[in-house]
Backbone atoms as SQL, in Angstrom:
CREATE TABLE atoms (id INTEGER PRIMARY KEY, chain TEXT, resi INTEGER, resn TEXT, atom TEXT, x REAL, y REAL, z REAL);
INSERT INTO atoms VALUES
  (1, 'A', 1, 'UNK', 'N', 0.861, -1.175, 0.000),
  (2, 'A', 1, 'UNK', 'CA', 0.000, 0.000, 0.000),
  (3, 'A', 1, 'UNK', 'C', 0.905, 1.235, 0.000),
  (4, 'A', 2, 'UNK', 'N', 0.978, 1.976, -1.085),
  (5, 'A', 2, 'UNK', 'CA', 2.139, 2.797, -1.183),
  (6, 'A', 2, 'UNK', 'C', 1.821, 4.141, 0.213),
  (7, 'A', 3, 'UNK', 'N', 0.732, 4.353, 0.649),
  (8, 'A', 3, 'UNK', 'CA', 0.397, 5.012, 1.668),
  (9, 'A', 3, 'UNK', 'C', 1.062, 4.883, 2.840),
  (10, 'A', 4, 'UNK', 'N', 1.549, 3.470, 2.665),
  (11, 'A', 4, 'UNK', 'CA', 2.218, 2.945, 4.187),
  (12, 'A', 4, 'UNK', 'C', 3.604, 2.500, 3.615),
  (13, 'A', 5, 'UNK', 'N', 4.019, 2.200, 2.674),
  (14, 'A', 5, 'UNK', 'CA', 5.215, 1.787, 2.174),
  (15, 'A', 5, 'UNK', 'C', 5.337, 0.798, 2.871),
  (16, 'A', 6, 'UNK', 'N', 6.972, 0.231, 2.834),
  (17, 'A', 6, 'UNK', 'CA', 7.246, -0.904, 3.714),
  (18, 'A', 6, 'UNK', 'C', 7.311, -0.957, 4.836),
  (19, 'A', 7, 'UNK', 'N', 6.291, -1.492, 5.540),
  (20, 'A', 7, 'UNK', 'CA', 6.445, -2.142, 7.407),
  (21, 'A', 7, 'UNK', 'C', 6.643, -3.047, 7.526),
  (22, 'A', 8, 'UNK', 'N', 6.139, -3.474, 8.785),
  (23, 'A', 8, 'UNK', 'CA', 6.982, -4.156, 9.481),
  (24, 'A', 8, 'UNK', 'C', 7.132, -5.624, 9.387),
  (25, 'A', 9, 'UNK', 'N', 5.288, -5.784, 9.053),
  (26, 'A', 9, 'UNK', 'CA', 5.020, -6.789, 8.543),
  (27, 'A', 9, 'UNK', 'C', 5.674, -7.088, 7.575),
  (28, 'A', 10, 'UNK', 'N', 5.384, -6.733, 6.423),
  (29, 'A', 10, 'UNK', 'CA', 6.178, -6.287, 5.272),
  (30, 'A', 10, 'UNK', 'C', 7.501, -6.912, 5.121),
  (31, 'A', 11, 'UNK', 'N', 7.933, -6.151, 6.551),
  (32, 'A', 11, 'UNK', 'CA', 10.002, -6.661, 6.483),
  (33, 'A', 11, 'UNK', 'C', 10.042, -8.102, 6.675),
  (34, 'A', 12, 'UNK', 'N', 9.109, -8.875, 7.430),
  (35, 'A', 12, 'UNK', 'CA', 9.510, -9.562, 8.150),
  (36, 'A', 12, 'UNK', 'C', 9.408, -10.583, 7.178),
  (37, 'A', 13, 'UNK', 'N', 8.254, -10.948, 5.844),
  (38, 'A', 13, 'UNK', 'CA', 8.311, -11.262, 5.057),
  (39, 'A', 13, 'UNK', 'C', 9.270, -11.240, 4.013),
  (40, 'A', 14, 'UNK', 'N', 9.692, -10.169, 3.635),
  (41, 'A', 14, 'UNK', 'CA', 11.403, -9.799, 3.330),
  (42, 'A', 14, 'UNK', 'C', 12.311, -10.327, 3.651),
  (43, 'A', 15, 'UNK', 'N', 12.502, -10.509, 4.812),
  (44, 'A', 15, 'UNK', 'CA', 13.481, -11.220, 5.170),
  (45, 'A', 15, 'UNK', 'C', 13.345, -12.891, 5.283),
  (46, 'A', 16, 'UNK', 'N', 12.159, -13.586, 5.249),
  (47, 'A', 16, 'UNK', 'CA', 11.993, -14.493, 4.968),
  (48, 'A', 16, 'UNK', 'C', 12.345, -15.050, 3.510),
  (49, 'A', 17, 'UNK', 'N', 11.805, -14.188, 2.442),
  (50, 'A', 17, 'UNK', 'CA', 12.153, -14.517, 1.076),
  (51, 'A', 17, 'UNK', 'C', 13.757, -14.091, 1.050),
  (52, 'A', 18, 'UNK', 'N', 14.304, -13.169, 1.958),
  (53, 'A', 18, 'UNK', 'CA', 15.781, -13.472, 1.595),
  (54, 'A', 18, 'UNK', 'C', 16.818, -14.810, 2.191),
  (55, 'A', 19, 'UNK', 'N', 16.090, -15.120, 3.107),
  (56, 'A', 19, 'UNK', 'CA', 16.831, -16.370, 3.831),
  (57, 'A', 19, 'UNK', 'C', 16.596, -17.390, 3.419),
  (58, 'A', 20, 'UNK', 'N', 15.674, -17.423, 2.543),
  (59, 'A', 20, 'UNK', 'CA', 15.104, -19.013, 1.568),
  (60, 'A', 20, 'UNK', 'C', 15.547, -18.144, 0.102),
  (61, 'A', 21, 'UNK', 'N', 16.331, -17.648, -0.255),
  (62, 'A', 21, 'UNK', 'CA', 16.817, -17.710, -1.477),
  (63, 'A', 21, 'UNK', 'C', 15.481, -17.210, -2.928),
  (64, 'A', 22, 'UNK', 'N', 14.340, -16.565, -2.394),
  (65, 'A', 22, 'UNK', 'CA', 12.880, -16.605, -2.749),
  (66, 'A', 22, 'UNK', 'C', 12.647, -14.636, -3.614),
  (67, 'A', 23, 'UNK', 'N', 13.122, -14.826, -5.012),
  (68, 'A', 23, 'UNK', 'CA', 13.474, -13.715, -5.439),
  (69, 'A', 23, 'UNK', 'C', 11.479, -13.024, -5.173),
  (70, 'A', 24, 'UNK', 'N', 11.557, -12.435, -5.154),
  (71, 'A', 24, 'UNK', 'CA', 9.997, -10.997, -5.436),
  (72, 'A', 24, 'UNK', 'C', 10.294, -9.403, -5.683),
  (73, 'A', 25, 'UNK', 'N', 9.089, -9.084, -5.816),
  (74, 'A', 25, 'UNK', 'CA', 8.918, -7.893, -6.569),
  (75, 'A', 25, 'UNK', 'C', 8.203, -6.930, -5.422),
  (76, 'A', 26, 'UNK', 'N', 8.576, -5.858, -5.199),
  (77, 'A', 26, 'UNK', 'CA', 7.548, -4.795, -4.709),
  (78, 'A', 26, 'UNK', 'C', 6.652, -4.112, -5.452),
  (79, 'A', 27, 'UNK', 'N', 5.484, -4.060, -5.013),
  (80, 'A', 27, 'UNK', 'CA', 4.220, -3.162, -5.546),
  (81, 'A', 27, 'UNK', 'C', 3.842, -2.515, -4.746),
  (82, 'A', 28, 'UNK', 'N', 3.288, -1.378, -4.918),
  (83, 'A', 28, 'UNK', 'CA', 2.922, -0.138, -4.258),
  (84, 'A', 28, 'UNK', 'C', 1.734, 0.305, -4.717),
  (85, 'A', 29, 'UNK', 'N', 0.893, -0.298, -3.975),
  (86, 'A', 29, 'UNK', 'CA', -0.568, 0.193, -4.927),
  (87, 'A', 29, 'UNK', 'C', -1.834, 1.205, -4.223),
  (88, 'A', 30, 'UNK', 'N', -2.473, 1.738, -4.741),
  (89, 'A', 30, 'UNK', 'CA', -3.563, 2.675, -4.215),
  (90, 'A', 30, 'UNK', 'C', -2.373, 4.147, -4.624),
  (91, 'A', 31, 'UNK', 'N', -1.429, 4.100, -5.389),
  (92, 'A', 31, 'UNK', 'CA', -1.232, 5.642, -5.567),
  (93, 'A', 31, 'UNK', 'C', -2.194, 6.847, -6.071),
  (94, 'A', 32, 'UNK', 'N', -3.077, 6.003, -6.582),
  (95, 'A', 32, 'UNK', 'CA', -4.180, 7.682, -6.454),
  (96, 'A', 32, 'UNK', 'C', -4.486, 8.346, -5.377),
  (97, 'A', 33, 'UNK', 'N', -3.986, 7.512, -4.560),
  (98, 'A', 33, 'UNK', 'CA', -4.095, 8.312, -3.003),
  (99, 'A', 33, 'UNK', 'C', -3.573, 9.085, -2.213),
  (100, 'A', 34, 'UNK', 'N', -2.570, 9.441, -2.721),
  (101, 'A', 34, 'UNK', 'CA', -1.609, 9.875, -1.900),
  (102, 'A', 34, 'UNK', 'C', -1.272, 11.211, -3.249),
  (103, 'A', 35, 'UNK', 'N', -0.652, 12.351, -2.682),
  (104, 'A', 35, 'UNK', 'CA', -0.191, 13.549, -3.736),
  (105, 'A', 35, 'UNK', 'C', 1.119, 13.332, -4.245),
  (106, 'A', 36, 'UNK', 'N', 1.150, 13.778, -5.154),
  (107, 'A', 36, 'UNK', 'CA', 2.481, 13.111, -6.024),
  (108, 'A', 36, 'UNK', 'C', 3.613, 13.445, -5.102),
  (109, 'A', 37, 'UNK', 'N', 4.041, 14.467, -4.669),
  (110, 'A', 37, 'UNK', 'CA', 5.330, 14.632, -3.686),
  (111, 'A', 37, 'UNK', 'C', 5.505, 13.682, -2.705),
  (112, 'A', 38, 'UNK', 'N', 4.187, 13.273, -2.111),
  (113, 'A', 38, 'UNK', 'CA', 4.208, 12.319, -1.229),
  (114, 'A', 38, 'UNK', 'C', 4.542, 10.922, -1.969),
  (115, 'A', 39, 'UNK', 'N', 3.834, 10.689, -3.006),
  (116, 'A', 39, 'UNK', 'CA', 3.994, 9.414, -3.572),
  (117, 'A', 39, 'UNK', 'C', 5.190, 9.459, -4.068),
  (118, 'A', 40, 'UNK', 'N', 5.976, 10.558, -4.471),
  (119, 'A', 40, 'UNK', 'CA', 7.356, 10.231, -4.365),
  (120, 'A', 40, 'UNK', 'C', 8.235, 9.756, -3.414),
  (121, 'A', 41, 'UNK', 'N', 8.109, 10.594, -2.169),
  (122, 'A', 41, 'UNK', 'CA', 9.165, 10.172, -0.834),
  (123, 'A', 41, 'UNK', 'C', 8.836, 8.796, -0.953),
  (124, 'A', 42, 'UNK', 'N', 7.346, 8.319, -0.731),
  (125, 'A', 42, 'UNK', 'CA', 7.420, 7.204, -0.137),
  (126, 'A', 42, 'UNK', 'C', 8.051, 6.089, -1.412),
  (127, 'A', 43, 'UNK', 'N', 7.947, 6.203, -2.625),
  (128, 'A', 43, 'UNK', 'CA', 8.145, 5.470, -3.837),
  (129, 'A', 43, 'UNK', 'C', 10.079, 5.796, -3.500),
  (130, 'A', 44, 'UNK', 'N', 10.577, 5.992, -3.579),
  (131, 'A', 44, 'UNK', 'CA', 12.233, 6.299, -3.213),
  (132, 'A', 44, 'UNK', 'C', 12.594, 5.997, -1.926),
  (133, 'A', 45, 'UNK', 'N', 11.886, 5.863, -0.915),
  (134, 'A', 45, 'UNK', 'CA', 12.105, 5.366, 0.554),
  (135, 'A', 45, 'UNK', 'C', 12.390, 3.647, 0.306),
  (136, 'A', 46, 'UNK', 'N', 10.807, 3.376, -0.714),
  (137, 'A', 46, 'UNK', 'CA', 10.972, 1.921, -0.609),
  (138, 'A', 46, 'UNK', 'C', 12.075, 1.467, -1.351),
  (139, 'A', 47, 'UNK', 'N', 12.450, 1.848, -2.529),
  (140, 'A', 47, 'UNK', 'CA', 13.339, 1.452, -3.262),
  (141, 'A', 47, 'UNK', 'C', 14.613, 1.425, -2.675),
  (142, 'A', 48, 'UNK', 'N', 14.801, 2.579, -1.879),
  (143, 'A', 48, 'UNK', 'CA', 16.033, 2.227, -1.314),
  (144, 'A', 48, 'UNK', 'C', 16.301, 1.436, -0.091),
  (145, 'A', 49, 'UNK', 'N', 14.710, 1.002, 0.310),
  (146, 'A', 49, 'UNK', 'CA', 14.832, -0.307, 1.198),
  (147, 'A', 49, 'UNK', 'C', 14.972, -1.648, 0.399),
  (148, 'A', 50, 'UNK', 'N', 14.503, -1.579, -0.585),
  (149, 'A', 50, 'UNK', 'CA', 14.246, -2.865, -1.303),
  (150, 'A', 50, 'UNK', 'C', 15.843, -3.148, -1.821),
  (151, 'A', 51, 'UNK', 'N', 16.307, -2.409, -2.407),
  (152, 'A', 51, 'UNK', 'CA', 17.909, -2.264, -3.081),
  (153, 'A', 51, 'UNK', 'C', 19.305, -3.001, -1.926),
  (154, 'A', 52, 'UNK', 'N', 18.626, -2.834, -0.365),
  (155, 'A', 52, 'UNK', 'CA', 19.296, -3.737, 0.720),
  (156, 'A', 52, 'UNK', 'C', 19.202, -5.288, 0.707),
  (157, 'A', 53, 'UNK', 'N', 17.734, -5.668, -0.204),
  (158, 'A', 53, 'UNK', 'CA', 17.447, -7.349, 0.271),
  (159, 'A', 53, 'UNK', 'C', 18.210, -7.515, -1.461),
  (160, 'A', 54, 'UNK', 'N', 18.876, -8.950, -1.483),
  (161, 'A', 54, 'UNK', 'CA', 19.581, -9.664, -2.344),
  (162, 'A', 54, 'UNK', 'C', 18.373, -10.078, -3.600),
  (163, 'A', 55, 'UNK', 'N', 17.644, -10.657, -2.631),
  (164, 'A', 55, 'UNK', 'CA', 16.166, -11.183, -3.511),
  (165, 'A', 55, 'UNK', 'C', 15.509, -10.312, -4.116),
  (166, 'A', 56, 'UNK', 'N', 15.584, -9.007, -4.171),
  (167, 'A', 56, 'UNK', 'CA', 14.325, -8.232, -4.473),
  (168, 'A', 56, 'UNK', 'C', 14.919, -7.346, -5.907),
  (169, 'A', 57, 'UNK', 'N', 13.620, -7.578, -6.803),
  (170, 'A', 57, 'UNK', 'CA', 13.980, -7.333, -8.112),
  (171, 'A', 57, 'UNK', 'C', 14.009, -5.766, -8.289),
  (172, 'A', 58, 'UNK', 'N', 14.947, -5.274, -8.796),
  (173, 'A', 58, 'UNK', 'CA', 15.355, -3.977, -8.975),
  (174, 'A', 58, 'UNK', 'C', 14.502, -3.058, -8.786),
  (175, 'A', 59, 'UNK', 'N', 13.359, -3.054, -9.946),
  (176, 'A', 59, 'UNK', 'CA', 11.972, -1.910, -9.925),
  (177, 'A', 59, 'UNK', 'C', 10.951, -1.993, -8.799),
  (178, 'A', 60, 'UNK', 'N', 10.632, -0.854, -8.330),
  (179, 'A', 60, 'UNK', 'CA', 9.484, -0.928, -7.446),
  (180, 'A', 60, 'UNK', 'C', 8.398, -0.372, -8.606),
  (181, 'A', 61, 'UNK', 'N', 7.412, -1.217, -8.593),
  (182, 'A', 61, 'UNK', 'CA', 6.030, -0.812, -9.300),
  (183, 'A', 61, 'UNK', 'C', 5.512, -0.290, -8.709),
  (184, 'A', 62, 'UNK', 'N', 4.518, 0.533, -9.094),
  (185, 'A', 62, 'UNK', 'CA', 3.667, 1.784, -8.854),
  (186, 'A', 62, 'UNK', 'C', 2.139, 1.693, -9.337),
  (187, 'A', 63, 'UNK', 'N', 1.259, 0.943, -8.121),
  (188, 'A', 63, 'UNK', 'CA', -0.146, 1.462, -9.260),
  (189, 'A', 63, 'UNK', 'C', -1.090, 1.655, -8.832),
  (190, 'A', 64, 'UNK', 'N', -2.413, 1.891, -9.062),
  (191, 'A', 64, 'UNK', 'CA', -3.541, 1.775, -9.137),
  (192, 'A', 64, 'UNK', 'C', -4.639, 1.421, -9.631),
  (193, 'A', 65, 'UNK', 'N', -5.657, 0.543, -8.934),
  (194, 'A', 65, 'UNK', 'CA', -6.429, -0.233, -10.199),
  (195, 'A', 65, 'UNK', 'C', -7.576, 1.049, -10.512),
  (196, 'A', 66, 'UNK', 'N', -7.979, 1.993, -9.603),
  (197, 'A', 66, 'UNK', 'CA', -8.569, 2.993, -9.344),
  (198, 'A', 66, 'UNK', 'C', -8.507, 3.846, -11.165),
  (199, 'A', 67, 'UNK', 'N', -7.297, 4.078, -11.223),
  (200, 'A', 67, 'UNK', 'CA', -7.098, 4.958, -12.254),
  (201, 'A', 67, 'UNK', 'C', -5.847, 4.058, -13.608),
  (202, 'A', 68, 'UNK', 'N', -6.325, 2.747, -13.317),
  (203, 'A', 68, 'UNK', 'CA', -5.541, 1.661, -14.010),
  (204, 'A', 68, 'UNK', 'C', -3.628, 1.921, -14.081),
  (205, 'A', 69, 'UNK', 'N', -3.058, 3.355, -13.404),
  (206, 'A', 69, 'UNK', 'CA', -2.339, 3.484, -13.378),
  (207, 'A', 69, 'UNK', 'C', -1.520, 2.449, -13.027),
  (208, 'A', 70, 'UNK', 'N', 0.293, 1.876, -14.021),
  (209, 'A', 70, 'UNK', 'CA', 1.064, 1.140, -13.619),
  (210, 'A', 70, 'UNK', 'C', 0.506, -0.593, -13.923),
  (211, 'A', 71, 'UNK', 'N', -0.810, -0.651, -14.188),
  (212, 'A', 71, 'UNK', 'CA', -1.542, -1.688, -14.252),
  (213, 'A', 71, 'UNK', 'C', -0.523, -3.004, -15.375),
  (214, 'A', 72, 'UNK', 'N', -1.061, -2.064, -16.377),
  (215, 'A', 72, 'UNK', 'CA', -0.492, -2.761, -18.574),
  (216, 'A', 72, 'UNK', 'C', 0.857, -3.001, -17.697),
  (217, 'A', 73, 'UNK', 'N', 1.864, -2.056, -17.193),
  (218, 'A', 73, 'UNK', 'CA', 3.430, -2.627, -17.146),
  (219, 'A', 73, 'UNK', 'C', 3.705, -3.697, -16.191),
  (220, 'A', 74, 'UNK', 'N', 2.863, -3.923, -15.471),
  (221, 'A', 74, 'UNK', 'CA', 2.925, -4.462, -14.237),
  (222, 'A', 74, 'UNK', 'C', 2.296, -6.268, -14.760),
  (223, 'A', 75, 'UNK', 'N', 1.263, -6.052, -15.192),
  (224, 'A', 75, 'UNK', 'CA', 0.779, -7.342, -16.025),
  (225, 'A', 75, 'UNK', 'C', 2.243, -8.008, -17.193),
  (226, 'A', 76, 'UNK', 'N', 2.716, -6.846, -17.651),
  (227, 'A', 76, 'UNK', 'CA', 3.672, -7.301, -19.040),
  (228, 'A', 76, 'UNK', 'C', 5.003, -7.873, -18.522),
  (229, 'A', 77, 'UNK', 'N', 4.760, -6.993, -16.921),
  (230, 'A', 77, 'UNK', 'CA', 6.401, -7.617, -16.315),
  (231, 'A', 77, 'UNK', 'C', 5.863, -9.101, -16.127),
  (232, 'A', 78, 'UNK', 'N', 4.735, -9.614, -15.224),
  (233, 'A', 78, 'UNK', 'CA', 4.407, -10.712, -14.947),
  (234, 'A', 78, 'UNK', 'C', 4.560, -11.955, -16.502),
  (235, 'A', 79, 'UNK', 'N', 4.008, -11.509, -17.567),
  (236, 'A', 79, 'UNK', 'CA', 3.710, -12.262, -18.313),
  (237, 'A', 79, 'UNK', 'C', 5.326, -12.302, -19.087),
  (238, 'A', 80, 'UNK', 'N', 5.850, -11.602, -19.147),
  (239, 'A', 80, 'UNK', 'CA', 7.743, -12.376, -19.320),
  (240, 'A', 80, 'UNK', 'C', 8.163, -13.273, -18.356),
  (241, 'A', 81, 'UNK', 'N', 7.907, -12.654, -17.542),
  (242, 'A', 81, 'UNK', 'CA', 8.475, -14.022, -16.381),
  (243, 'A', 81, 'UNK', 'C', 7.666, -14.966, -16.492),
  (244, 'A', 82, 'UNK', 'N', 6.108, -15.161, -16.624),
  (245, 'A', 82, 'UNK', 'CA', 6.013, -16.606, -17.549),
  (246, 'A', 82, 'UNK', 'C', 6.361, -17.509, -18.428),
  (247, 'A', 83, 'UNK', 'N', 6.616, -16.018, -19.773),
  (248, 'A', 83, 'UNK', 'CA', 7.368, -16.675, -21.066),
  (249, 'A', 83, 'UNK', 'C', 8.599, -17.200, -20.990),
  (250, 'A', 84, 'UNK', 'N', 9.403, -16.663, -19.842),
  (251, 'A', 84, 'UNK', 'CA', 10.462, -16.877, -19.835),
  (252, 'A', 84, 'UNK', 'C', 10.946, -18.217, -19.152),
  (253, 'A', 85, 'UNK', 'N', 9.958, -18.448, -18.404),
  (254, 'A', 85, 'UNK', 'CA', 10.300, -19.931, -18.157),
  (255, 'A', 85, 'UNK', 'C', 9.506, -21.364, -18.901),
  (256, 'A', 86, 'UNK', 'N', 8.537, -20.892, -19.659),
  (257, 'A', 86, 'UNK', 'CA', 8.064, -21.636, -20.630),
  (258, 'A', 86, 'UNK', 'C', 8.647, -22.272, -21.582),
  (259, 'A', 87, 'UNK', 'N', 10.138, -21.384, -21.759),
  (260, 'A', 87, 'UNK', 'CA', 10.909, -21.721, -22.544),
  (261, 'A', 87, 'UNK', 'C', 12.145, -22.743, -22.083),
  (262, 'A', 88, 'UNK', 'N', 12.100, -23.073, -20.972),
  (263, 'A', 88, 'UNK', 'CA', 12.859, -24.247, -20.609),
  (264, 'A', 88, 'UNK', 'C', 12.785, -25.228, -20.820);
């Protein structure tokens, strides 16, 4: 919930997928909610939490189903990482 960024809960799960070797992705969703300055700090806070765990894939996504924002890229990232192992 990009409103709350990463807690605690959050971490603790984090750190689970880093100790089992368990790569994931951050999403940040409901940004229609928040004002863009804000949805910045907090969108750059997380990233530079996420950029600490080994497991965690580079981009933090950004969206909302509200205003479909981030939606199309977020689906297209998912559906490579399907294709991509389809091909094994």
């Amino acid at each position: 919930d990009s409103r709350r960024g990463i807690g605690s809960a959050d971490q603790e799960v984090i750190s689970l997928l880093n100790d089992t070797a368990v790569s994931f992705a951050v999403v940040l969703t409901k940004s229609d909610k928040l004002k863009k300055p804000e949805l910045n700090k907090i969108v750059e806070d997380t990233e530079k939490k996420s950029a600490k765990n080994v497991a965690a894939y580079p981009q933090v996504w950004v969206t909302s189903s509200e205003k479909t924002d981030g939606i199309a890229e977020l689906r297209a990232h998912i559906a490579s990482l399907a294709l991509a192992q389809s091909s094994w």
